[in-house]
mmCIF file of C-alpha atoms in Angstrom:
data_model
loop_
_atom_site.group_PDB
_atom_site.id
_atom_site.type_symbol
_atom_site.label_atom_id
_atom_site.label_comp_id
_atom_site.label_asym_id
_atom_site.label_seq_id
_atom_site.Cartn_x
_atom_site.Cartn_y
_atom_site.Cartn_z
ATOM 1 C CA GLY A 119 96.204 129.246 110.354
ATOM 2 C CA GLN A 120 95.423 126.625 107.845
ATOM 3 C CA GLN A 121 91.835 125.388 108.122
ATOM 4 C CA VAL A 122 89.792 122.429 106.157
ATOM 5 C CA MET A 123 86.208 123.333 105.618
ATOM 6 C CA GLN A 124 83.723 120.602 105.346
ATOM 7 C CA ILE A 125 80.079 120.639 104.249
ATOM 8 C CA PRO A 126 77.304 119.810 104.949
ATOM 9 C CA GLN A 127 77.450 119.721 108.689
ATOM 10 C CA TYR A 128 74.533 117.390 108.928
ATOM 11 C CA GLN A 129 72.700 115.238 106.645
ATOM 12 C CA HIS A 130 69.533 113.263 107.108
ATOM 13 C CA VAL A 131 68.980 110.622 104.285
ATOM 14 C CA GLN A 132 66.213 107.587 103.832
ATOM 15 C CA GLU A 133 67.822 104.425 103.688
ATOM 16 C CA GLY A 134 68.686 103.625 100.199
ATOM 17 C CA GLU A 135 69.627 107.241 99.108
ATOM 18 C CA ASP A 136 73.144 108.359 98.207
ATOM 19 C CA PHE A 137 75.309 110.709 100.502
ATOM 20 C CA THR A 138 78.022 113.144 99.733
ATOM 21 C CA THR A 139 80.460 115.215 101.853
ATOM 22 C CA TYR A 140 82.751 117.579 100.552
ATOM 23 C CA CYS A 141 86.062 119.145 102.026
ATOM 24 C CA ASN A 142 87.784 122.255 100.840
ATOM 25 C CA SER A 143 91.133 123.788 101.684
ATOM 26 C CA SER A 144 92.209 127.236 100.667
ATOM 27 C CA THR A 145 95.803 126.035 100.221
ATOM 28 C CA THR A 146 97.396 122.814 98.543
ATOM 29 C CA LEU A 147 97.255 119.751 100.438
ATOM 30 C CA SER A 148 99.943 117.187 100.502
ATOM 31 C CA ASN A 149 97.191 114.600 101.098
ATOM 32 C CA ILE A 150 93.837 113.922 102.364
ATOM 33 C CA GLN A 151 92.679 111.346 104.872
ATOM 34 C CA TRP A 152 88.953 110.321 105.569
ATOM 35 C CA TYR A 153 87.978 109.005 109.122
ATOM 36 C CA LYS A 154 84.540 107.765 110.397
ATOM 37 C CA GLN A 155 83.490 108.178 113.774
ATOM 38 C CA ARG A 156 80.315 106.457 115.099
ATOM 39 C CA PRO A 157 78.305 107.795 118.062
ATOM 40 C CA GLY A 158 80.488 107.665 121.078
ATOM 41 C CA GLY A 159 83.453 106.229 119.328
ATOM 42 C CA HIS A 160 86.614 107.180 118.203
ATOM 43 C CA PRO A 161 87.813 108.201 114.487
ATOM 44 C CA VAL A 162 88.624 105.156 112.478
ATOM 45 C CA PHE A 163 90.937 105.784 109.507
ATOM 46 C CA LEU A 164 89.177 104.686 105.888
ATOM 47 C CA ILE A 165 91.489 105.987 103.300
ATOM 48 C CA GLN A 166 94.247 108.425 102.189
ATOM 49 C CA LEU A 167 94.478 110.015 98.777
ATOM 50 C CA VAL A 168 97.659 111.156 97.949
ATOM 51 C CA LYS A 169 97.620 111.923 93.839
ATOM 52 C CA SER A 170 95.811 114.815 92.024
ATOM 53 C CA GLY A 171 92.493 113.583 90.610
ATOM 54 C CA GLU A 172 92.854 110.518 92.513
ATOM 55 C CA VAL A 173 89.522 108.158 92.855
ATOM 56 C CA LYS A 174 89.511 105.447 95.222
ATOM 57 C CA LYS A 175 86.865 103.004 95.739
ATOM 58 C CA GLN A 176 85.715 100.749 99.020
ATOM 59 C CA LYS A 177 82.396 98.794 98.222
ATOM 60 C CA ARG A 178 79.674 101.576 98.456
ATOM 61 C CA LEU A 179 82.149 104.630 99.323
ATOM 62 C CA THR A 180 83.787 106.577 96.437
ATOM 63 C CA PHE A 181 86.652 108.792 97.452
ATOM 64 C CA GLN A 182 88.068 111.624 95.277
ATOM 65 C CA PHE A 183 90.769 114.062 95.436
ATOM 66 C CA GLY A 184 90.616 117.225 93.159
ATOM 67 C CA GLU A 185 93.071 118.084 90.458
ATOM 68 C CA ALA A 186 94.499 121.012 92.315
ATOM 69 C CA LYS A 187 94.796 118.978 95.736
ATOM 70 C CA LYS A 188 92.605 121.510 97.375
ATOM 71 C CA ASN A 189 89.319 119.594 97.784
ATOM 72 C CA SER A 190 87.947 116.138 98.095
ATOM 73 C CA SER A 191 84.648 114.263 98.531
ATOM 74 C CA LEU A 192 83.469 111.167 100.050
ATOM 75 C CA HIS A 193 80.180 109.637 98.338
ATOM 76 C CA ILE A 194 78.263 106.781 99.678
ATOM 77 C CA THR A 195 75.828 104.938 97.379
ATOM 78 C CA ALA A 196 72.722 103.355 98.730
ATOM 79 C CA THR A 197 73.173 104.234 102.282
ATOM 80 C CA GLN A 198 72.587 101.701 105.208
ATOM 81 C CA THR A 199 71.889 102.262 108.788
ATOM 82 C CA THR A 200 75.217 100.986 109.359
ATOM 83 C CA ASP A 201 76.855 104.082 107.708
ATOM 84 C CA VAL A 202 75.374 106.343 110.356
ATOM 85 C CA GLY A 203 78.246 108.416 112.018
ATOM 86 C CA THR A 204 80.366 111.430 111.469
ATOM 87 C CA TYR A 205 82.839 111.465 108.760
ATOM 88 C CA PHE A 206 85.859 113.722 108.918
ATOM 89 C CA CYS A 207 88.274 114.728 106.282
ATOM 90 C CA ALA A 208 91.660 115.372 107.551
ATOM 91 C CA GLY A 209 94.265 117.313 105.536
ATOM 92 C CA ARG A 210 98.071 117.428 105.471
ATOM 93 C CA TYR A 211 99.771 120.518 104.315
ATOM 94 C CA SER A 212 102.426 120.417 101.954
ATOM 95 C CA GLY A 213 105.870 121.242 103.203
ATOM 96 C CA ALA A 214 104.643 120.324 106.625
ATOM 97 C CA GLY A 215 107.989 119.135 108.729
ATOM 98 C CA SER A 216 106.049 116.686 110.881
ATOM 99 C CA TYR A 217 103.227 114.558 110.101
ATOM 100 C CA GLN A 218 100.323 116.326 111.231
ATOM 101 C CA LEU A 219 96.415 116.180 109.895
ATOM 102 C CA THR A 220 94.099 119.305 110.315
ATOM 103 C CA PHE A 221 90.777 118.028 110.751
ATOM 104 C CA GLY A 222 87.589 119.381 109.259
ATOM 105 C CA LYS A 223 84.316 119.874 111.529
ATOM 106 C CA GLY A 224 82.786 116.582 110.129
ATOM 107 C CA THR A 225 79.744 115.840 108.215
ATOM 108 C CA LYS A 226 77.122 113.921 110.609
ATOM 109 C CA LEU A 227 75.083 111.303 108.842
ATOM 110 C CA SER A 228 71.886 109.901 110.022
ATOM 111 C CA VAL A 229 70.166 107.309 108.059
ATOM 112 C CA ILE A 230 66.169 106.962 108.346
ATOM 113 C CA PRO A 231 65.419 103.263 107.952
ATOM 114 C CA GLU B 84 97.450 93.468 117.811
ATOM 115 C CA ALA B 85 96.485 95.625 120.588
ATOM 116 C CA GLY B 86 95.359 99.178 119.937
ATOM 117 C CA VAL B 87 95.881 102.415 121.328
ATOM 118 C CA ALA B 88 95.168 102.263 125.329
ATOM 119 C CA GLN B 89 93.779 105.344 127.153
ATOM 120 C CA SER B 90 92.802 105.832 130.786
ATOM 121 C CA PRO B 91 90.467 106.902 132.333
ATOM 122 C CA ARG B 92 87.588 106.616 129.954
ATOM 123 C CA TYR B 93 85.314 109.110 131.869
ATOM 124 C CA LYS B 94 86.314 111.869 134.394
ATOM 125 C CA ILE B 95 84.162 114.249 136.142
ATOM 126 C CA ILE B 96 85.727 117.281 137.935
ATOM 127 C CA GLU B 97 85.295 120.577 139.348
ATOM 128 C CA LYS B 98 86.692 123.619 137.781
ATOM 129 C CA ARG B 99 90.228 124.394 139.177
ATOM 130 C CA GLN B 100 90.866 120.933 139.811
ATOM 131 C CA SER B 101 93.614 119.174 138.297
ATOM 132 C CA VAL B 102 93.228 115.785 135.809
ATOM 133 C CA ALA B 103 95.799 113.499 134.211
ATOM 134 C CA PHE B 104 95.233 111.088 131.328
ATOM 135 C CA TRP B 105 97.430 108.370 130.273
ATOM 136 C CA CYS B 106 98.040 106.836 126.939
ATOM 137 C CA ASN B 107 99.955 103.828 125.852
ATOM 138 C CA PRO B 108 100.442 103.595 121.824
ATOM 139 C CA ILE B 109 100.557 100.704 119.664
ATOM 140 C CA SER B 110 103.755 98.965 120.175
ATOM 141 C CA GLY B 111 106.787 100.088 117.764
ATOM 142 C CA HIS B 112 104.803 103.377 116.826
ATOM 143 C CA ALA B 113 107.127 106.336 117.429
ATOM 144 C CA THR B 114 104.800 109.034 116.819
ATOM 145 C CA LEU B 115 102.284 109.981 119.360
ATOM 146 C CA TYR B 116 99.359 112.854 119.293
ATOM 147 C CA TRP B 117 97.216 114.096 121.734
ATOM 148 C CA TYR B 118 93.906 115.682 120.442
ATOM 149 C CA GLN B 119 91.070 117.582 121.621
ATOM 150 C CA GLN B 120 87.496 116.831 120.462
ATOM 151 C CA ILE B 121 85.006 119.256 121.649
ATOM 152 C CA LEU B 122 81.480 117.912 121.312
ATOM 153 C CA GLY B 123 80.405 118.562 117.657
ATOM 154 C CA GLN B 124 83.631 119.315 116.173
ATOM 155 C CA GLY B 125 86.413 117.604 114.655
ATOM 156 C CA PRO B 126 89.601 116.519 116.547
ATOM 157 C CA LYS B 127 92.185 119.400 117.173
ATOM 158 C CA LEU B 128 95.836 118.728 117.725
ATOM 159 C CA LEU B 129 97.112 119.408 121.077
ATOM 160 C CA ILE B 130 100.857 118.197 120.939
ATOM 161 C CA GLN B 131 102.810 115.544 118.720
ATOM 162 C CA PHE B 132 105.831 113.598 120.091
ATOM 163 C CA GLN B 133 108.542 111.506 118.143
ATOM 164 C CA ASN B 134 109.749 109.071 120.419
ATOM 165 C CA ASN B 135 110.305 111.061 123.516
ATOM 166 C CA GLY B 136 110.870 114.404 121.828
ATOM 167 C CA VAL B 137 108.062 117.401 121.210
ATOM 168 C CA VAL B 138 107.649 117.993 117.574
ATOM 169 C CA ASP B 139 104.754 120.411 117.856
ATOM 170 C CA ASP B 140 102.930 121.820 120.867
ATOM 171 C CA SER B 141 102.036 125.092 119.282
ATOM 172 C CA GLN B 142 98.322 124.598 120.084
ATOM 173 C CA LEU B 143 98.791 123.442 123.496
ATOM 174 C CA PRO B 144 97.553 125.791 126.324
ATOM 175 C CA LYS B 145 100.674 125.800 128.291
ATOM 176 C CA ASP B 146 99.561 127.758 130.998
ATOM 177 C CA ARG B 147 97.241 124.901 132.199
ATOM 178 C CA PHE B 148 98.105 122.012 129.853
ATOM 179 C CA SER B 149 101.370 119.791 130.019
ATOM 180 C CA ALA B 150 102.216 116.579 128.398
ATOM 181 C CA GLU B 151 105.347 114.342 128.514
ATOM 182 C CA ARG B 152 106.445 110.947 127.085
ATOM 183 C CA LEU B 153 109.529 110.401 129.048
ATOM 184 C CA LYS B 154 110.529 107.145 127.878
ATOM 185 C CA GLY B 155 109.217 107.396 124.357
ATOM 186 C CA VAL B 156 106.411 104.941 124.903
ATOM 187 C CA ASP B 157 103.612 105.907 126.896
ATOM 188 C CA SER B 158 102.401 109.572 127.645
ATOM 189 C CA THR B 159 100.503 111.588 130.115
ATOM 190 C CA LEU B 160 98.381 114.571 129.589
ATOM 191 C CA LYS B 161 97.624 116.845 132.401
ATOM 192 C CA ILE B 162 95.332 119.890 132.890
ATOM 193 C CA GLN B 163 95.936 122.043 135.977
ATOM 194 C CA PRO B 164 93.663 123.863 136.614
ATOM 195 C CA ALA B 165 90.932 122.841 134.521
ATOM 196 C CA LYS B 166 88.478 125.318 133.244
ATOM 197 C CA LEU B 167 84.843 124.568 131.830
ATOM 198 C CA GLU B 168 85.788 125.136 128.336
ATOM 199 C CA ASP B 169 88.437 122.103 128.795
ATOM 200 C CA SER B 170 85.320 119.664 128.779
ATOM 201 C CA ALA B 171 85.842 117.336 125.582
ATOM 202 C CA VAL B 172 87.092 114.153 124.551
ATOM 203 C CA TYR B 173 91.056 113.679 124.782
ATOM 204 C CA LEU B 174 92.017 111.345 121.967
ATOM 205 C CA CYS B 175 95.447 109.928 122.076
ATOM 206 C CA ALA B 176 96.798 108.538 118.730
ATOM 207 C CA SER B 177 99.868 107.058 117.272
ATOM 208 C CA ARG B 178 101.538 106.591 114.144
ATOM 209 C CA GLN B 179 104.685 104.417 112.824
ATOM 210 C CA ARG B 180 107.519 106.284 111.762
ATOM 211 C CA ASP B 181 108.238 105.161 108.057
ATOM 212 C CA SER B 182 106.763 106.483 105.155
ATOM 213 C CA SER B 183 104.576 103.937 104.430
ATOM 214 C CA GLY B 184 102.915 104.085 107.922
ATOM 215 C CA ASN B 185 100.696 106.971 107.272
ATOM 216 C CA THR B 186 97.639 105.653 109.021
ATOM 217 C CA ILE B 187 96.694 107.240 112.573
ATOM 218 C CA TYR B 188 95.118 105.020 115.099
ATOM 219 C CA PHE B 189 92.933 106.490 117.732
ATOM 220 C CA GLY B 190 92.408 105.302 121.094
ATOM 221 C CA GLU B 191 88.819 105.181 122.508
ATOM 222 C CA GLY B 192 89.361 108.613 124.394
ATOM 223 C CA SER B 193 89.151 110.147 127.515
ATOM 224 C CA TRP B 194 85.906 111.798 128.241
ATOM 225 C CA LEU B 195 86.443 115.097 130.547
ATOM 226 C CA THR B 196 83.637 117.233 131.956
ATOM 227 C CA VAL B 197 84.285 120.274 133.929
ATOM 228 C CA VAL B 198 81.496 121.263 136.064
#
């Protein structure tokens, strides 16, 4: 089946350092979404990328969608303790008749104050 | 606006017992999903409903799992009999039907422990 690979699985950073998580698919994605899940919480939608090469920013977060629409990244500048959580990418595959997302395994971010 | 409601929040059962989870999506959302999230992994889709019809249940273990959304609003997911590997969080999510409504909203989940 279609899979979305996400790396790294874990990342520990000092507060103020940058953080990046990467998402890869072997086949072209129709779009990709990013979610954040706090410890003990549920996934919360962050953003959706649709266009090839698209870049979107939300304050300290920068999201990119690759030119081939097979990969994506989330970069956080100057991490804060409030950024702690697991970040998931979720891809929708082209041609999928129904709106379904395939989630990566997530990157768990720990921020050391 | 009220979010996706789920109950119970927590459930502990013995293997071979049965359990049912309930979900009430955001009002007006035609699409409803049930996901299973095992600790340390991403959510895995179990079943998708569009109104009261099943769109995709290809990853639902049908020998023990069942789900329904009879009136196209709230939904129930049942596991019978439960196995140890069913221990997970069961997330319900909903989405608007129109093309601009691509955001999926998750409920807080029902945490199941099978002992």
